[in-house]
Short mmCIF file of C-alpha atoms in Angstrom, two decimals:
data_model
loop_
_atom_site.label_atom_id
_atom_site.label_comp_id
_atom_site.label_asym_id
_atom_site.label_seq_id
_atom_site.Cartn_x
_atom_site.Cartn_y
_atom_site.Cartn_z
CA ASP V 1 45.38 222.09 255.28
CA ASN V 2 47.67 219.15 256.04
CA PRO V 3 47.66 215.86 257.94
CA TYR V 4 48.92 216.66 261.46
CA THR V 5 47.16 215.10 264.45
CA GLU V 6 46.81 211.72 262.71
CA ALA V 7 50.01 211.89 260.66
CA LEU V 8 53.02 209.56 260.94
CA LYS V 9 50.92 206.66 262.22
CA ALA V 10 50.91 204.49 259.12
CA ASP V 11 50.35 201.22 260.97
CA ALA V 12 47.27 202.55 262.70
CA ASN V 13 45.90 204.98 260.13
CA LYS V 14 46.86 205.06 256.47
CA THR V 15 44.31 207.78 255.67
CA PRO V 16 44.98 210.59 258.18
CA LYS V 17 42.56 213.47 258.26
CA TYR V 18 43.57 216.95 257.05
CA ASP V 19 43.73 219.47 259.88
CA LYS V 20 43.07 223.17 259.50
CA GLN V 21 46.07 225.48 259.47
CA GLU V 22 44.89 227.13 262.68
CA ALA V 23 44.88 223.79 264.50
CA ILE V 24 48.33 222.94 263.14
CA TYR V 25 49.89 226.20 264.33
CA ASP V 26 48.21 225.89 267.74
CA GLY V 27 49.60 222.36 267.94
CA LEU V 28 53.11 223.38 266.94
CA LEU V 29 53.16 226.17 269.51
CA ALA V 30 52.00 223.70 272.17
CA GLU V 31 54.70 221.22 271.12
CA ILE V 32 57.38 223.88 271.45
CA ASP V 33 56.16 224.80 274.93
CA GLU V 34 56.27 221.10 275.83
CA ALA V 35 59.83 220.82 274.55
CA ILE V 36 60.97 223.93 276.41
CA ALA V 37 59.51 222.57 279.65
CA LEU V 38 61.53 219.37 279.20
CA ILE V 39 64.85 221.16 278.78
CA ASP V 40 67.17 221.05 281.78
CA GLU V 41 69.89 223.60 281.10
CA ALA V 42 72.04 222.16 283.90
CA GLU V 43 72.30 218.81 282.11
CA THR V 44 74.42 217.89 279.12
CA GLY V 45 72.41 217.13 276.01
CA PRO V 46 72.56 214.03 273.82
CA GLU V 47 75.80 212.74 272.36
CA GLY V 48 76.17 213.28 268.63
CA ASP V 49 74.44 216.67 268.72
CA VAL V 50 75.75 218.24 265.49
CA VAL V 51 73.99 221.56 266.09
CA TYR V 52 74.88 222.64 269.65
CA ASN V 53 77.14 219.84 270.88
CA GLY V 54 74.89 219.08 273.83
CA ASP V 55 74.41 222.68 275.01
CA MET V 56 70.81 222.65 276.27
CA ALA V 57 70.76 226.38 277.05
CA ALA V 58 71.42 226.97 273.35
CA TRP V 59 68.57 224.61 272.40
CA LYS V 60 66.24 226.59 274.67
CA LYS V 61 67.18 229.83 272.91
CA PHE V 62 66.52 228.12 269.57
CA ALA V 63 63.11 226.91 270.78
CA ASN V 64 62.12 230.41 271.91
CA SER V 65 63.33 231.92 268.63
CA LEU V 66 61.32 229.36 266.66
CA LYS V 67 58.26 230.11 268.77
CA MET V 68 58.62 233.80 267.91
CA ARG V 69 58.73 232.94 264.21
CA LEU V 70 55.60 230.78 264.43
CA ALA V 71 53.76 233.58 266.24
CA LEU V 72 54.61 236.05 263.49
CA ARG V 73 53.43 233.63 260.81
CA ILE V 74 49.89 233.80 262.18
CA VAL V 75 49.86 237.34 263.54
CA ASP V 76 47.38 238.74 261.00
CA ARG V 77 44.87 235.93 261.63
CA ASN V 78 45.30 234.98 265.30
CA ALA V 79 46.21 236.81 268.48
CA ALA V 80 49.88 235.83 268.66
CA GLN V 81 51.34 238.76 270.58
CA SER V 82 51.34 236.99 273.94
CA GLU V 83 53.07 233.92 272.44
CA PHE V 84 55.77 236.11 270.89
CA GLU V 85 56.36 238.18 274.00
CA ALA V 86 56.55 235.09 276.22
CA ALA V 87 59.24 233.57 274.00
CA TYR V 88 61.10 236.89 273.74
CA ASN V 89 61.14 237.32 277.53
CA SER V 90 62.24 233.71 278.04
CA GLY V 91 65.34 234.33 275.93
CA ALA V 92 65.98 234.05 272.19
CA PHE V 93 69.16 234.37 270.10
CA GLU V 94 71.43 237.22 271.22
CA SER V 95 74.33 236.95 268.76
CA ASN V 96 75.64 234.90 265.85
CA ASP V 97 77.14 232.54 268.44
CA ASP V 98 73.57 231.30 269.02
CA ASN V 99 72.88 230.43 265.36
CA ALA V 100 71.25 227.02 264.86
CA LEU V 101 73.61 225.52 262.29
CA LEU V 102 73.86 221.97 260.99
CA HIS V 103 77.61 221.45 260.83
CA TYR V 104 78.58 219.39 257.82
CA GLY V 105 82.00 217.79 257.37
CA GLU V 106 84.14 216.61 254.53
CA PHE V 107 83.29 213.65 252.27
CA PRO V 108 81.09 211.67 252.79
CA SER V 109 79.33 213.91 255.32
CA GLY V 110 79.25 217.15 253.34
CA ASN V 111 76.55 219.61 252.42
CA PRO V 112 74.13 218.10 249.84
CA ILE V 113 74.63 221.12 247.55
CA TYR V 114 78.30 220.16 247.23
CA TYR V 115 77.33 216.66 246.07
CA ASN V 116 74.74 218.02 243.66
CA ARG V 117 77.40 220.21 242.06
CA TYR V 118 80.58 218.18 242.16
CA VAL V 119 79.40 214.55 242.36
CA SER V 120 76.09 214.58 240.48
CA GLY V 121 77.40 217.23 238.10
CA ARG V 122 74.64 219.82 238.33
CA ASN V 123 76.38 222.98 237.16
CA ASP V 124 73.61 225.55 236.81
CA TYR V 125 73.79 227.02 240.32
CA CYS V 126 73.81 230.60 239.11
CA ALA V 127 72.66 233.95 240.40
CA SER V 128 69.30 235.43 239.43
CA ASP V 129 69.18 238.90 237.94
CA VAL V 130 66.53 239.86 240.52
CA PHE V 131 68.81 239.10 243.45
CA LEU V 132 72.19 240.02 241.98
CA ASP V 133 71.63 242.73 239.37
CA SER V 134 68.67 244.46 241.01
CA THR V 135 69.57 244.08 244.69
CA LEU V 136 73.08 243.12 245.77
CA THR V 137 75.05 245.07 243.16
CA PRO V 138 73.15 248.41 243.38
CA LEU V 139 73.48 248.29 247.18
CA ASN V 140 77.23 247.52 247.12
CA ASP V 141 76.37 244.62 249.37
CA PRO V 142 79.40 243.12 251.20
CA ARG V 143 77.73 239.70 251.00
CA ARG V 144 77.84 239.60 247.20
CA PRO V 145 81.19 237.74 246.96
CA CYS V 146 80.06 235.43 249.77
CA PHE V 147 77.10 234.26 247.67
CA PHE V 148 78.36 234.53 244.08
CA ARG V 149 81.41 235.04 241.86
CA PRO V 150 81.89 237.02 238.65
CA ALA V 151 81.05 235.39 235.32
CA SER V 152 84.04 233.44 234.00
CA ALA V 153 83.81 234.88 230.48
CA THR V 154 83.69 238.57 231.38
CA GLY V 155 84.61 238.99 235.03
CA LEU V 156 81.33 240.89 235.47
CA TRP V 157 78.60 240.32 238.03
CA ILE V 158 75.60 239.24 235.94
CA GLY V 159 72.54 237.26 237.01
CA GLU V 160 70.41 235.01 234.84
CA VAL V 161 66.96 236.10 233.69
CA TYR V 162 64.25 233.74 234.93
CA GLY V 163 62.89 231.36 232.32
CA LEU V 164 66.05 230.81 230.28
CA THR V 165 67.47 227.35 229.66
CA GLU V 166 69.52 225.30 232.09
CA ALA V 167 72.40 225.44 229.64
CA ASN V 168 72.37 229.23 229.74
CA GLY V 169 72.93 229.14 233.49
CA ALA V 170 75.59 226.42 233.41
CA GLN V 171 79.10 226.98 234.66
CA THR V 172 81.44 226.79 231.67
CA PRO V 173 84.78 228.40 230.81
CA ASN V 174 82.84 230.93 228.74
CA SER V 175 79.89 231.46 231.06
CA ARG V 176 78.43 234.95 230.99
CA ILE V 177 76.39 234.34 234.14
CA SER V 178 77.63 234.64 237.73
CA GLN V 179 77.79 231.30 239.50
CA ARG V 180 77.48 230.41 243.16
CA SER V 181 80.59 231.20 245.21
CA LEU V 182 83.04 228.52 246.26
CA LEU V 183 81.84 229.09 249.82
CA THR V 184 78.21 228.28 249.05
CA LEU V 185 79.23 225.21 247.04
CA SER V 186 81.65 223.87 249.66
CA ALA V 187 81.19 220.56 251.46
CA THR V 188 81.47 222.25 254.86
CA LEU V 189 78.95 225.05 254.25
CA PRO V 190 76.68 224.83 257.34
CA GLY V 191 72.98 224.30 256.96
CA ILE V 192 71.09 227.15 258.59
CA PHE V 193 68.02 226.19 260.58
CA MET V 194 67.74 229.69 262.03
CA ASP V 195 70.08 232.57 262.72
CA TYR V 196 70.39 235.68 264.86
CA ALA V 197 69.68 238.00 261.94
CA GLN V 198 66.20 236.49 261.55
CA VAL V 199 65.50 237.08 265.24
CA GLU V 200 66.51 240.73 265.03
CA PHE V 201 64.26 241.32 262.03
CA MET V 202 61.40 239.66 263.92
CA ILE V 203 61.95 241.93 266.92
CA ALA V 204 62.00 244.93 264.55
CA GLU V 205 58.57 243.86 263.30
CA ALA V 206 57.32 243.39 266.85
CA ALA V 207 58.50 246.90 267.73
CA GLU V 208 56.59 248.31 264.76
CA ARG V 209 53.48 246.47 265.94
CA GLY V 210 53.80 248.13 269.35
CA TRP V 211 54.60 244.95 271.24
CA ALA V 212 56.54 244.83 274.52
CA VAL V 213 60.13 244.56 273.26
CA THR V 214 63.07 246.79 274.12
CA GLY V 215 64.72 249.02 271.53
CA SER V 216 63.37 250.64 268.39
CA ALA V 217 62.47 248.93 265.13
CA GLU V 218 65.30 250.81 263.45
CA ASP V 219 67.85 249.57 265.98
CA HIS V 220 66.81 245.94 265.52
CA TYR V 221 66.68 246.35 261.73
CA ASN V 222 70.27 247.62 261.79
CA GLN V 223 71.34 244.80 264.11
CA GLY V 224 69.74 242.24 261.80
CA ILE V 225 71.66 243.56 258.80
CA THR V 226 74.88 243.77 260.80
CA ALA V 227 74.47 240.19 262.03
CA SER V 228 73.93 238.86 258.51
CA ILE V 229 76.85 240.73 256.98
CA SER V 230 79.14 239.71 259.84
CA PHE V 231 78.13 236.05 259.66
CA TRP V 232 78.60 235.66 255.91
CA THR V 233 81.77 237.71 255.51
CA GLU V 234 83.44 235.93 258.44
CA LEU V 235 82.41 232.56 257.04
CA ASN V 236 83.95 233.63 253.73
CA GLY V 237 87.24 234.53 255.43
CA THR V 238 86.95 238.28 254.73
CA PRO V 239 85.22 239.85 257.77
CA ALA V 240 83.54 243.17 257.01
CA SER V 241 84.77 246.05 259.15
CA GLY V 242 82.53 248.22 261.26
CA ALA V 243 83.12 251.02 258.76
CA ASP V 244 82.04 248.78 255.87
CA ILE V 245 78.80 247.88 257.63
CA ALA V 246 78.15 251.50 258.65
CA ALA V 247 78.60 252.60 255.03
CA TYR V 248 76.10 249.99 253.88
CA LEU V 249 73.55 251.05 256.48
CA ALA V 250 73.96 254.72 255.56
CA GLN V 251 72.87 254.24 251.94
CA PRO V 252 69.51 255.91 251.21
CA ASP V 253 68.04 252.63 249.91
CA VAL V 254 69.07 250.84 253.12
CA ASN V 255 68.75 253.52 255.81
CA TYR V 256 65.58 252.83 257.78
CA GLN V 257 64.46 256.44 257.58
CA THR V 258 64.83 256.77 253.81
CA ALA V 259 64.45 253.29 252.29
CA ALA V 260 61.43 252.81 250.04
CA GLY V 261 58.11 251.56 251.29
CA ASP V 262 56.47 251.03 254.66
CA TRP V 263 58.08 249.15 257.53
CA LYS V 264 56.95 245.80 256.15
CA GLN V 265 58.80 246.42 252.89
CA LYS V 266 61.94 247.79 254.54
CA ILE V 267 62.28 244.93 256.98
CA GLY V 268 61.08 242.40 254.41
CA VAL V 269 63.68 243.27 251.78
CA GLN V 270 66.59 243.02 254.19
CA LYS V 271 65.21 239.85 255.77
CA TRP V 272 64.92 238.37 252.25
CA ILE V 273 68.58 239.17 251.53
CA ALA V 274 69.66 237.68 254.85
CA LEU V 275 67.67 234.51 254.21
#
Protein backbone atom coordinates (compact mmCIF):
# COMPACT_ATOMS: atom_id res chain seq x y z
CA ASP A 1 0.00 0.00 0.00
CA ASN A 2 1.12 3.55 -0.76
CA PRO A 3 -0.19 7.12 -0.60
CA TYR A 4 -1.82 7.81 -3.99
CA THR A 5 -5.16 9.62 -4.08
CA GLU A 6 -4.11 12.08 -1.35
CA ALA A 7 -0.41 12.22 -2.22
CA LEU A 8 1.55 15.28 -3.40
CA LYS A 9 -0.78 17.70 -1.64
CA ALA A 10 1.45 18.74 1.22
CA ASP A 11 -0.20 22.11 1.77
CA ALA A 12 -3.62 20.55 2.14
CA ASN A 13 -2.79 17.18 3.65
CA LYS A 14 0.48 16.28 5.32
CA THR A 15 -0.78 12.84 6.36
CA PRO A 16 -2.14 11.23 3.17
CA LYS A 17 -3.95 7.94 3.52
CA TYR A 18 -2.44 4.70 2.19
CA ASP A 19 -4.39 3.30 -0.75
CA LYS A 20 -4.65 -0.37 -1.61
CA GLN A 21 -2.56 -1.64 -4.51
CA GLU A 22 -5.71 -2.50 -6.45
CA ALA A 23 -6.94 1.08 -6.22
CA ILE A 24 -3.54 2.42 -7.26
CA TYR A 25 -3.36 0.25 -10.38
CA ASP A 26 -6.96 1.09 -11.31
CA GLY A 27 -6.06 4.76 -10.89
CA LEU A 28 -2.90 4.52 -12.97
CA LEU A 29 -4.75 2.77 -15.79
CA ALA A 30 -7.41 5.49 -15.70
CA GLU A 31 -4.73 8.20 -15.77
CA ILE A 32 -3.12 6.63 -18.83
CA ASP A 33 -6.48 6.50 -20.62
CA GLU A 34 -6.98 10.17 -19.73
CA ALA A 35 -3.57 11.05 -21.13
CA ILE A 36 -4.14 9.10 -24.35
CA ALA A 37 -7.45 10.90 -24.88
CA LEU A 38 -5.66 14.25 -24.59
CA ILE A 39 -3.06 13.44 -27.24
CA ASP A 40 -3.57 15.10 -30.61
CA GLU A 41 -1.22 13.34 -33.01
CA ALA A 42 -1.68 16.10 -35.59
CA GLU A 43 -0.16 18.68 -33.25
CA THR A 44 3.47 19.23 -32.36
CA GLY A 45 4.28 18.41 -28.76
CA PRO A 46 6.00 20.62 -26.19
CA GLU A 47 9.34 22.27 -26.85
CA GLY A 48 12.24 20.76 -24.95
CA ASP A 49 10.91 17.21 -25.28
CA VAL A 50 14.10 15.18 -24.74
CA VAL A 51 12.38 11.84 -25.33
CA TYR A 52 10.45 12.18 -28.62
CA ASN A 53 11.21 15.74 -29.72
CA GLY A 54 7.55 16.68 -29.81
CA ASP A 55 6.30 13.62 -31.73
CA MET A 56 2.88 13.01 -30.16
CA ALA A 57 2.23 9.83 -32.16
CA ALA A 58 5.32 8.37 -30.49
CA TRP A 59 4.03 9.43 -27.06
CA LYS A 60 0.74 7.65 -27.78
CA LYS A 61 2.60 4.43 -28.62
CA PHE A 62 4.55 4.79 -25.37
CA ALA A 63 1.31 5.29 -23.40
CA ASN A 64 -0.25 2.17 -24.92
CA SER A 65 2.91 0.15 -24.26
CA LEU A 66 2.95 1.32 -20.64
CA LYS A 67 -0.72 0.40 -20.28
CA MET A 68 0.09 -3.11 -21.50
CA ARG A 69 2.81 -3.41 -18.87
CA LEU A 70 0.50 -2.27 -16.07
CA ALA A 71 -2.13 -4.79 -17.17
CA LEU A 72 0.38 -7.63 -17.01
CA ARG A 73 1.50 -6.56 -13.53
CA ILE A 74 -1.95 -7.31 -12.16
CA VAL A 75 -3.00 -10.13 -14.46
CA ASP A 76 -2.96 -12.87 -11.81
CA ARG A 77 -5.12 -10.84 -9.40
CA ASN A 78 -7.42 -8.75 -11.62
CA ALA A 79 -9.08 -9.20 -14.99
CA ALA A 80 -6.61 -7.21 -17.10
CA GLN A 81 -7.01 -8.89 -20.48
CA SER A 82 -9.37 -6.26 -21.87
CA GLU A 83 -7.03 -3.43 -20.79
CA PHE A 84 -4.08 -5.13 -22.48
CA GLU A 85 -5.91 -5.91 -25.70
CA ALA A 86 -7.31 -2.37 -25.95
CA ALA A 87 -3.81 -0.89 -25.67
CA TYR A 88 -2.38 -3.47 -28.09
CA ASN A 89 -5.05 -2.70 -30.69
CA SER A 90 -4.59 1.04 -30.25
CA GLY A 91 -0.91 0.72 -31.19
CA ALA A 92 2.20 0.03 -29.13
CA PHE A 93 5.91 0.01 -30.02
CA GLU A 94 6.66 -1.60 -33.39
CA SER A 95 10.45 -1.27 -33.61
CA ASN A 96 13.48 0.09 -31.77
CA ASP A 97 12.72 3.44 -33.42
CA ASP A 98 9.83 3.73 -30.95
CA ASN A 99 11.96 3.23 -27.81
CA ALA A 100 11.24 5.72 -25.02
CA LEU A 101 14.75 6.98 -24.32
CA LEU A 102 15.92 9.88 -22.19
CA HIS A 103 18.67 11.38 -24.33
CA TYR A 104 21.54 12.62 -22.20
CA GLY A 105 24.28 14.91 -23.49
CA GLU A 106 27.83 15.74 -22.60
CA PHE A 107 28.89 17.51 -19.39
CA PRO A 108 27.01 18.84 -17.47
CA SER A 109 23.93 17.07 -18.84
CA GLY A 110 25.23 13.50 -18.87
CA ASN A 111 23.95 10.21 -17.54
CA PRO A 112 24.12 10.13 -13.70
CA ILE A 113 26.04 6.83 -13.83
CA TYR A 114 28.87 8.65 -15.62
CA TYR A 115 29.07 11.21 -12.81
CA ASN A 116 28.95 8.51 -10.14
CA ARG A 117 31.92 6.79 -11.78
CA TYR A 118 34.12 9.57 -13.08
CA VAL A 119 33.20 12.60 -10.94
CA SER A 120 32.22 11.07 -7.60
CA GLY A 121 34.79 8.31 -8.03
CA ARG A 122 32.64 5.24 -7.44
CA ASN A 123 34.64 2.50 -9.15
CA ASP A 124 32.91 -0.73 -8.18
CA TYR A 125 30.50 -0.95 -11.12
CA CYS A 126 31.32 -4.57 -11.85
CA ALA A 127 29.53 -7.56 -13.30
CA SER A 128 27.84 -10.15 -11.10
CA ASP A 129 28.76 -13.79 -11.52
CA VAL A 130 25.04 -14.64 -11.81
CA PHE A 131 24.57 -12.42 -14.85
CA LEU A 132 27.97 -12.74 -16.51
CA ASP A 133 29.39 -16.15 -15.60
CA SER A 134 26.12 -18.08 -15.42
CA THR A 135 24.13 -16.37 -18.18
CA LEU A 136 25.85 -14.17 -20.77
CA THR A 137 29.05 -16.18 -21.21
CA PRO A 138 27.50 -19.69 -21.49
CA LEU A 139 25.03 -18.35 -24.06
CA ASN A 140 27.71 -16.60 -26.15
CA ASP A 141 25.56 -13.52 -25.82
CA PRO A 142 26.41 -10.75 -28.34
CA ARG A 143 25.44 -8.17 -25.71
CA ARG A 144 28.23 -9.19 -23.33
CA PRO A 145 30.78 -6.62 -24.61
CA CYS A 146 28.02 -3.99 -24.69
CA PHE A 147 27.46 -4.39 -20.95
CA PHE A 148 30.90 -5.36 -19.60
CA ARG A 149 34.61 -5.64 -20.39
CA PRO A 150 37.20 -8.27 -19.49
CA ALA A 151 39.02 -8.03 -16.16
CA SER A 152 42.09 -5.81 -16.47
CA ALA A 153 44.41 -8.24 -14.69
CA THR A 154 43.62 -11.36 -16.71
CA GLY A 155 41.65 -10.38 -19.80
CA LEU A 156 39.00 -12.91 -18.71
CA TRP A 157 35.27 -12.39 -18.31
CA ILE A 158 34.68 -12.89 -14.58
CA GLY A 159 31.81 -11.63 -12.44
CA GLU A 160 31.90 -10.84 -8.74
CA VAL A 161 30.27 -13.15 -6.21
CA TYR A 162 27.53 -11.40 -4.25
CA GLY A 163 28.48 -10.41 -0.72
CA LEU A 164 32.16 -9.62 -1.27
CA THR A 165 33.66 -6.26 -0.37
CA GLU A 166 33.40 -3.08 -2.41
CA ALA A 167 37.16 -3.13 -2.79
CA ASN A 168 37.00 -6.55 -4.40
CA GLY A 169 34.73 -5.18 -7.10
CA ALA A 170 36.70 -1.99 -7.67
CA GLN A 171 38.26 -1.12 -10.99
CA THR A 172 42.04 -1.18 -10.55
CA PRO A 173 44.96 -1.96 -12.86
CA ASN A 174 45.03 -5.44 -11.32
CA SER A 175 41.31 -6.06 -11.08
CA ARG A 176 40.27 -9.68 -11.52
CA ILE A 177 36.60 -8.75 -11.94
CA SER A 178 34.91 -7.59 -15.15
CA GLN A 179 33.82 -3.97 -15.00
CA ARG A 180 31.01 -2.14 -16.75
CA SER A 181 31.72 -1.36 -20.40
CA LEU A 182 32.74 2.09 -21.56
CA LEU A 183 29.35 2.31 -23.27
CA THR A 184 27.37 1.78 -20.07
CA LEU A 185 29.56 4.26 -18.19
CA SER A 186 29.42 6.95 -20.88
CA ALA A 187 27.88 10.38 -20.36
CA THR A 188 25.62 9.95 -23.39
CA LEU A 189 24.24 6.50 -22.52
CA PRO A 190 20.45 6.99 -22.90
CA GLY A 191 18.13 6.31 -20.02
CA ILE A 192 15.59 3.66 -21.00
CA PHE A 193 12.04 4.27 -19.85
CA MET A 194 10.75 1.44 -22.04
CA ASP A 195 11.85 -0.31 -25.20
CA TYR A 196 10.49 -2.41 -28.03
CA ALA A 197 12.03 -5.60 -26.68
CA GLN A 198 9.89 -5.33 -23.54
CA VAL A 199 6.76 -4.96 -25.66
CA GLU A 200 7.55 -8.06 -27.70
CA PHE A 201 8.10 -10.14 -24.56
CA MET A 202 4.78 -8.86 -23.21
CA ILE A 203 2.99 -9.87 -26.40
CA ALA A 204 4.65 -13.30 -26.17
CA GLU A 205 3.16 -13.68 -22.69
CA ALA A 206 -0.24 -12.53 -23.93
CA ALA A 207 -0.10 -15.13 -26.72
CA GLU A 208 0.65 -17.85 -24.16
CA ARG A 209 -2.33 -16.70 -22.12
CA GLY A 210 -4.57 -17.10 -25.18
CA TRP A 211 -5.30 -13.40 -25.59
CA ALA A 212 -6.27 -11.75 -28.89
CA VAL A 213 -2.85 -10.87 -30.32
CA THR A 214 -1.44 -11.81 -33.71
CA GLY A 215 1.52 -14.15 -34.07
CA SER A 216 2.79 -16.95 -31.87
CA ALA A 217 4.50 -16.63 -28.50
CA GLU A 218 7.65 -18.05 -30.06
CA ASP A 219 7.67 -15.44 -32.83
CA HIS A 220 7.33 -12.57 -30.35
CA TYR A 221 9.93 -14.12 -28.04
CA ASN A 222 12.38 -14.24 -30.95
CA GLN A 223 11.53 -10.68 -31.95
CA GLY A 224 12.10 -9.49 -28.38
CA ILE A 225 15.56 -11.05 -28.28
CA THR A 226 16.39 -9.72 -31.74
CA ALA A 227 15.29 -6.22 -30.78
CA SER A 228 17.44 -6.22 -27.64
CA ILE A 229 20.54 -7.55 -29.35
CA SER A 230 20.13 -5.11 -32.25
CA PHE A 231 19.61 -2.12 -29.96
CA TRP A 232 22.62 -2.76 -27.72
CA THR A 233 25.10 -3.85 -30.39
CA GLU A 234 24.21 -0.88 -32.61
CA LEU A 235 24.55 1.48 -29.65
CA ASN A 236 27.96 -0.05 -29.00
CA GLY A 237 29.04 0.57 -32.60
CA THR A 238 29.27 -3.14 -33.52
CA PRO A 239 25.87 -4.14 -34.96
CA ALA A 240 25.17 -7.87 -34.76
CA SER A 241 24.46 -9.50 -38.10
CA GLY A 242 21.35 -11.48 -38.87
CA ALA A 243 23.49 -14.60 -38.83
CA ASP A 244 24.84 -13.75 -35.36
CA ILE A 245 21.32 -13.32 -33.99
CA ALA A 246 20.08 -16.49 -35.71
CA ALA A 247 22.95 -18.45 -34.17
CA TYR A 248 22.06 -17.13 -30.72
CA LEU A 249 18.40 -18.04 -31.14
CA ALA A 250 19.28 -21.54 -32.34
CA GLN A 251 21.11 -22.50 -29.14
CA PRO A 252 19.24 -25.20 -27.16
CA ASP A 253 19.19 -23.01 -24.03
CA VAL A 254 17.66 -20.12 -25.99
CA ASN A 255 15.47 -21.84 -28.59
CA TYR A 256 11.85 -21.52 -27.49
CA GLN A 257 11.15 -25.18 -28.12
CA THR A 258 14.09 -26.52 -26.11
CA ALA A 259 14.97 -23.91 -23.46
CA ALA A 260 14.45 -25.01 -19.86
CA GLY A 261 11.26 -24.44 -17.96
CA ASP A 262 7.72 -23.40 -18.82
CA TRP A 263 6.84 -20.36 -20.91
CA LYS A 264 7.08 -18.05 -17.91
CA GLN A 265 10.69 -19.07 -17.31
CA LYS A 266 11.69 -18.94 -20.98
CA ILE A 267 10.25 -15.50 -21.56
CA GLY A 268 11.28 -14.32 -18.10
CA VAL A 269 14.96 -15.17 -18.49
CA GLN A 270 15.29 -13.38 -21.82
CA LYS A 271 13.26 -10.42 -20.61
CA TRP A 272 15.58 -10.21 -17.58
CA ILE A 273 18.65 -10.11 -19.85
CA ALA A 274 17.07 -7.45 -22.04
CA LEU A 275 16.18 -5.32 -19.02
